[in-house]
Short mmCIF file of C-alpha atoms in Angstrom, two decimals:
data_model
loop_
_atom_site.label_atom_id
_atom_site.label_comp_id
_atom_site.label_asym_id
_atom_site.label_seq_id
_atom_site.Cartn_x
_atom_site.Cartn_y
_atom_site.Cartn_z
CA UNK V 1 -49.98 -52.88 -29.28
CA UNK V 2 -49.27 -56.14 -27.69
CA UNK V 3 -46.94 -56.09 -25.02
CA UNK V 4 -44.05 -58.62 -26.45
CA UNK V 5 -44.59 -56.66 -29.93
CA UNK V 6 -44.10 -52.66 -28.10
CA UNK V 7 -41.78 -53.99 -25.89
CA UNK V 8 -39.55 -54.90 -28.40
CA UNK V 9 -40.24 -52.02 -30.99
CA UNK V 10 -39.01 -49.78 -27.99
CA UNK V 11 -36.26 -51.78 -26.69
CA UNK V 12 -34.70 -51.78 -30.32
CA UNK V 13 -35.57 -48.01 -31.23
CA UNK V 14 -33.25 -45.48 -32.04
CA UNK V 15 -34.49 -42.47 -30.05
CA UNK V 16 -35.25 -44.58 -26.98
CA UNK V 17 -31.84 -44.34 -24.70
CA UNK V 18 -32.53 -45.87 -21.79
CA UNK V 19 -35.40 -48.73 -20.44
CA UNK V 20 -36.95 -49.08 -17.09
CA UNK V 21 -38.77 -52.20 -16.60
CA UNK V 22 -41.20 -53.54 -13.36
CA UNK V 23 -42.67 -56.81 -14.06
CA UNK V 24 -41.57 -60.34 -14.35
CA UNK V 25 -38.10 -61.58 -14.96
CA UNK V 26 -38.96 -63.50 -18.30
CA UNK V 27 -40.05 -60.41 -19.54
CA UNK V 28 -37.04 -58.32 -18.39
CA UNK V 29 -34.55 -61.14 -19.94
CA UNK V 30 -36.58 -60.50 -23.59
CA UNK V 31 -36.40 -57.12 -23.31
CA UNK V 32 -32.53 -57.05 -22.73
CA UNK V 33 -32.11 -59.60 -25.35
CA UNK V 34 -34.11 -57.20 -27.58
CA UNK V 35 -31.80 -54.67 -26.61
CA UNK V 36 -28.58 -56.75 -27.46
CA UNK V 37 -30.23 -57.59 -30.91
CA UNK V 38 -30.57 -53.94 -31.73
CA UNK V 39 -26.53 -53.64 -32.20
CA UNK V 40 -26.80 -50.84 -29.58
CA UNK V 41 -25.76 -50.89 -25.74
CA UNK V 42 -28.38 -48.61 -23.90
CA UNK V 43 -28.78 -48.59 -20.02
CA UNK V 44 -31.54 -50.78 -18.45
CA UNK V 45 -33.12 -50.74 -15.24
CA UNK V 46 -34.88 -54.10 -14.54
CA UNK V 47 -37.43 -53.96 -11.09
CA UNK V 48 -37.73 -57.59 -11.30
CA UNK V 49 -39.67 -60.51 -9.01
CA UNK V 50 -41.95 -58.26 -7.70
CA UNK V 51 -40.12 -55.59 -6.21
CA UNK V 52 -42.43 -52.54 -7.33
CA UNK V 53 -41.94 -49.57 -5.64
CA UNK V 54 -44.11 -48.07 -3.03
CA UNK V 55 -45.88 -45.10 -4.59
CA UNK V 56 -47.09 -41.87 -2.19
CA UNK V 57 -49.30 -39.57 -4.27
CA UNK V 58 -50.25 -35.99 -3.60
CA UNK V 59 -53.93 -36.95 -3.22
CA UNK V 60 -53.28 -39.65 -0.71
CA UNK V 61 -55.87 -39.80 1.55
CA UNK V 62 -53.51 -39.36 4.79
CA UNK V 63 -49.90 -39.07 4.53
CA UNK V 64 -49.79 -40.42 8.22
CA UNK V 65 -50.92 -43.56 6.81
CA UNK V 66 -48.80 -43.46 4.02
CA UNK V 67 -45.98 -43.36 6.76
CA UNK V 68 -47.22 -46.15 8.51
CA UNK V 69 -47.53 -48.68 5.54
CA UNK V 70 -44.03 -47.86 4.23
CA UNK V 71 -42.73 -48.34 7.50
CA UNK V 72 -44.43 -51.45 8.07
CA UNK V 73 -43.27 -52.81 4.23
CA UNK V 74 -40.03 -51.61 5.04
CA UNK V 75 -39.26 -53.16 8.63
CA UNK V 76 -41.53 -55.97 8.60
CA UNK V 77 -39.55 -58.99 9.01
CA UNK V 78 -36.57 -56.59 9.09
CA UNK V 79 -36.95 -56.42 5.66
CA UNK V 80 -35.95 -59.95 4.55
CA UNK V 81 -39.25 -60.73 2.75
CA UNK V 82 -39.94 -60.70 -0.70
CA UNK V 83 -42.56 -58.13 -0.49
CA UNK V 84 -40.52 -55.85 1.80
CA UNK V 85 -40.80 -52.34 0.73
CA UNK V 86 -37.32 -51.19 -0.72
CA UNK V 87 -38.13 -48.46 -2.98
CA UNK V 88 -40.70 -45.49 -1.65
CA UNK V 89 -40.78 -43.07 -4.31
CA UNK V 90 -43.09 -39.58 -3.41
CA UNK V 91 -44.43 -37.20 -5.17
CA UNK V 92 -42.83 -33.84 -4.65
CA UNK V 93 -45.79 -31.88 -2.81
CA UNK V 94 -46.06 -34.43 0.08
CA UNK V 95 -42.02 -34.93 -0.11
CA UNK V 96 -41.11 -32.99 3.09
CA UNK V 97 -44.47 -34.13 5.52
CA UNK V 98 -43.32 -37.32 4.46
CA UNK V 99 -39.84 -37.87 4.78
CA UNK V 100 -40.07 -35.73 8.39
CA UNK V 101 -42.71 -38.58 9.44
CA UNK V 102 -40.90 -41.67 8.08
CA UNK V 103 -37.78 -40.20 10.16
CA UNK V 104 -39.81 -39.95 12.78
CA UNK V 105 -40.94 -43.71 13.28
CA UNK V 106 -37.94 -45.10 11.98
CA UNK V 107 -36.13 -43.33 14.90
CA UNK V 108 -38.91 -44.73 17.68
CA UNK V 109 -37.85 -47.95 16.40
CA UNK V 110 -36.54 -50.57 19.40
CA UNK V 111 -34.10 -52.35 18.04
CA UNK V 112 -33.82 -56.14 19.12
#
């Protein structure tokens, strides 16, 4: 269905315990209100502004180059940008080569 119309229908559902929410902060203040009109208290986790996480698939096409644009999301700037990358989440067959990369650079690093 329409967004405001699902968004609400799940927000005030019984069997739906907890909300997470990327998108725009008008959107996350109606669905909280929605929440607080159900009667019920349920936990919500509002990504908000554009913060959307950094997603590394299985089937990327080179997780060397998924190290190097998290890296660069992440310290560009030193990560005082809107756009900075603050959330990386990975899928769990690429976790390890991953993770052992992004180490890797953010150790070569020169500070100042």
């Amino acid at each position: 269905g329409a967004g405001p119309i699902a968004g609400t229908a799940l927000a005030q559902h019984s069997l739906v315990e907890r909300m997470d929410f990327t998108g725009g902060t008008a959107t996350g203040v109606a669905i909280a209100r929605a929440i607080a009109a159900s009667g019920r208290v349920k936990p919500l986790c509002a990504e908000l502004g554009g913060n959307a996480p950094v997603l590394v698939f299985e089937d990327a096409r080179s997780v060397a180059e998924a190290v190097d644009g998290v890296a660069f999301a992440a310290f560009v700037a030193s990560g005082q940008t809107c756009v900075s990358g603050k959330r990386v989440l990975v899928q769990r067959g690429v976790w390890d080569e991953f993770v052992k990369g992004l180490v890797s650079k953010a150790a070569a690093l020169r500070l100042g």
